[in-house]
Short mmCIF file of C-alpha atoms in Angstrom, two decimals:
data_model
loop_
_atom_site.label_atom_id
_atom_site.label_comp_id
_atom_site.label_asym_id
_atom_site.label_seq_id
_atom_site.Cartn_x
_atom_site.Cartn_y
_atom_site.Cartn_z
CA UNK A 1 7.77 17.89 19.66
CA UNK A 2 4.98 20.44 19.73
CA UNK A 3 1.95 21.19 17.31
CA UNK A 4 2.03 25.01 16.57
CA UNK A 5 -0.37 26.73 13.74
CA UNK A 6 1.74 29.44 13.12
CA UNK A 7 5.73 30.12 12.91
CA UNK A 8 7.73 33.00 12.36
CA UNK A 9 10.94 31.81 9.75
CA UNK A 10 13.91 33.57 9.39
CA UNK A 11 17.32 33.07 7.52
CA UNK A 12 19.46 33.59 10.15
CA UNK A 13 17.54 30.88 12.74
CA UNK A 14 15.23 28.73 10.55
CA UNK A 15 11.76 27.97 12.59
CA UNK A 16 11.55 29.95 15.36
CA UNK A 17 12.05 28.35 19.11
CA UNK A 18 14.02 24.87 16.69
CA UNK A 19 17.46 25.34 17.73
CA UNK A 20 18.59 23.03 14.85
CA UNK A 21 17.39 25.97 12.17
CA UNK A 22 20.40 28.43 13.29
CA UNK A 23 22.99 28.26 10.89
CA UNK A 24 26.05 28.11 12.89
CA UNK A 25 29.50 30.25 11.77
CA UNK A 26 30.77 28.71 8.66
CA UNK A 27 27.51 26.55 7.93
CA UNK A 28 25.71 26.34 5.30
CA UNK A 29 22.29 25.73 6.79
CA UNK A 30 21.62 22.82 4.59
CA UNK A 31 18.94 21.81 7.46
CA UNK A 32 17.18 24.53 8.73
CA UNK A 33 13.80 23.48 7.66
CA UNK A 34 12.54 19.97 7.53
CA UNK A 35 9.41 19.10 5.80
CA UNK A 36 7.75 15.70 4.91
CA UNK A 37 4.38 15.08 3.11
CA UNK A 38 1.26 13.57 4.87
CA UNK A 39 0.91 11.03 2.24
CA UNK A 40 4.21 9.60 2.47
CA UNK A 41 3.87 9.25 6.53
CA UNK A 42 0.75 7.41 5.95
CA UNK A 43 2.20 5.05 3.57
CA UNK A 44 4.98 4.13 6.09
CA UNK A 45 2.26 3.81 8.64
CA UNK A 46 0.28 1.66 6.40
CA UNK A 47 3.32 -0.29 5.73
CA UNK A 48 4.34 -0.86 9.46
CA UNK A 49 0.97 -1.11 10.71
CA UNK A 50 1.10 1.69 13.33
CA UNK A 51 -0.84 4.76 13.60
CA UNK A 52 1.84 6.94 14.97
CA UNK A 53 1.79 11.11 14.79
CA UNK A 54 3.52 12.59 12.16
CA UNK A 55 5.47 14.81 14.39
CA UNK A 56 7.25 11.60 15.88
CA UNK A 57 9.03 11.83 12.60
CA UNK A 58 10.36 14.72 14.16
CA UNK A 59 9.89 17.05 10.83
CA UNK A 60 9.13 20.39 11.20
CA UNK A 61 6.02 21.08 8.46
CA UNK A 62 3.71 18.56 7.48
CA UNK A 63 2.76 18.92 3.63
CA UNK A 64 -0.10 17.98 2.28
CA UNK A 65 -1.54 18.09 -1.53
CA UNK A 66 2.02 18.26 -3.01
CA UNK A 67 4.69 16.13 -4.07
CA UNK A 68 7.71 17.40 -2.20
CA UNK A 69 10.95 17.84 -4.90
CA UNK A 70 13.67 14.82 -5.18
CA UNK A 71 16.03 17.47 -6.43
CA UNK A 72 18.18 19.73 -4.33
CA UNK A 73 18.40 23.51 -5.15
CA UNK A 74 14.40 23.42 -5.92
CA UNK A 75 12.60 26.36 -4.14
CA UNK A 76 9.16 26.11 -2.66
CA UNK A 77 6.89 28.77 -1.37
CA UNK A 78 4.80 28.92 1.37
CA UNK A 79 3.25 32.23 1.94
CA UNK A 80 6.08 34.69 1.46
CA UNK A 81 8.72 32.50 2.74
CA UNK A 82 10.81 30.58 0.29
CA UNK A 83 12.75 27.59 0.82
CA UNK A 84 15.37 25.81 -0.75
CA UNK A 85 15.41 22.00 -0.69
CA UNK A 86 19.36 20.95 0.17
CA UNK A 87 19.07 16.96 0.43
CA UNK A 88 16.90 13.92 1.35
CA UNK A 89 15.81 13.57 5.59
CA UNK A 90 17.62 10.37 5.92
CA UNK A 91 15.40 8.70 9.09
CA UNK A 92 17.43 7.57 12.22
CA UNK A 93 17.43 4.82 14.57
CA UNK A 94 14.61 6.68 16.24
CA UNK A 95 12.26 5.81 13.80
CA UNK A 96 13.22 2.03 14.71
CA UNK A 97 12.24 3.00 18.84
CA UNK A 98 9.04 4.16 17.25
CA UNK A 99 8.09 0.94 15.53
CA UNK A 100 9.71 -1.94 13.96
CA UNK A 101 10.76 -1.52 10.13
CA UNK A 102 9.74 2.33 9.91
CA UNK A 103 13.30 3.38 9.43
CA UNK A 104 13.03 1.39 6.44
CA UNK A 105 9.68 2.32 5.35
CA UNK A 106 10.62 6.08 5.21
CA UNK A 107 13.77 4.88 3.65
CA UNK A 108 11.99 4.51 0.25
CA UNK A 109 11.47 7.11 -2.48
CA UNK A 110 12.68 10.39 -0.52
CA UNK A 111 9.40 9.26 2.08
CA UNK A 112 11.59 10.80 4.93
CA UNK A 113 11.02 13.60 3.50
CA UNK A 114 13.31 17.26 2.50
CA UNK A 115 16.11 19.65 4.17
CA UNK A 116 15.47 22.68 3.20
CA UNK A 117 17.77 26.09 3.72
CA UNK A 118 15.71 29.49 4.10
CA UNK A 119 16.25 31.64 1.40
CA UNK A 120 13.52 34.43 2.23
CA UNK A 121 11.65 34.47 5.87
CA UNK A 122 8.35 35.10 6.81
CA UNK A 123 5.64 34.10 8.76
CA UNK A 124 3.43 31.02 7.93
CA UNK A 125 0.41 29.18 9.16
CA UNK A 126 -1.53 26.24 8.92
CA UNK A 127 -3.90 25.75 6.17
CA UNK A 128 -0.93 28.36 4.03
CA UNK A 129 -0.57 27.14 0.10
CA UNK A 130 2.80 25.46 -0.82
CA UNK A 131 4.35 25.14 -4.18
CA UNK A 132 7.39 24.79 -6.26
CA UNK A 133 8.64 28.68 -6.96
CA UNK A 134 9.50 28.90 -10.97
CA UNK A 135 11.93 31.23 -11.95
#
């Protein structure tokens, strides 16, 4: 996993250079976007007793000063880009290699964090405001 401060999003191929983002023929691209929220990876870490990176969660956008949406088809905006959040990040065995009982720690309450599907691309950076888009 690699630490960027700036991405280029697009419909067609989610983040750029994160071959699971391209929405393949007949897909849906219910995952082309994965976010989770700072406070909810320190919580797990708190609760495990690590102090692991958040990108060994293997999300692609760390989110911090909101409360990601628990219900799919809610859009959030980040700079001009606009995504729409598909399902819960169910965490993986992987989380288990990282340290003992984080699988189940992010297990609680959505703390895996969202899916998201790109509904409008753009270009975002660190530091960029996210929100929920109202209609």
């Amino acid at each position: 996993m690699e630490v960027i401060d700036q991405v280029e999003i697009t419909i067609e191929g989610g983040l750029h250079g994160d071959c699971r983002g391209i929405v393949k023929p007949g897909g849906r691209g219910r995952r082309q976007v994965t976010l989770i929220e700072r406070a909810d990876w320190d919580a797990a870490m708190a609760e495990v007793g690590h102090n692991i990176a958040w990108q060994e969660r293997r999300a692609n956008l760390l989110v911090d000063g909101l409360d990601l949406p628990k219900t799919p088809g809610t859009l959030l905006r980040i700079g001009d880009v606009v995504l729409e959040v598909t399902r819960e990040t169910d965490p993986c065995e992987r989380m288990e290699a990282l340290a003992d009982g984080l699988k189940a720690a992010l297990s609680v309450d959505w703390r895996g964090g969202v899916c998201a599907r790109v509904k409008t691309g753009g270009h975002i950076a660190v530091d960029d405001e996210i929100g929920i888009e109202t209609a």
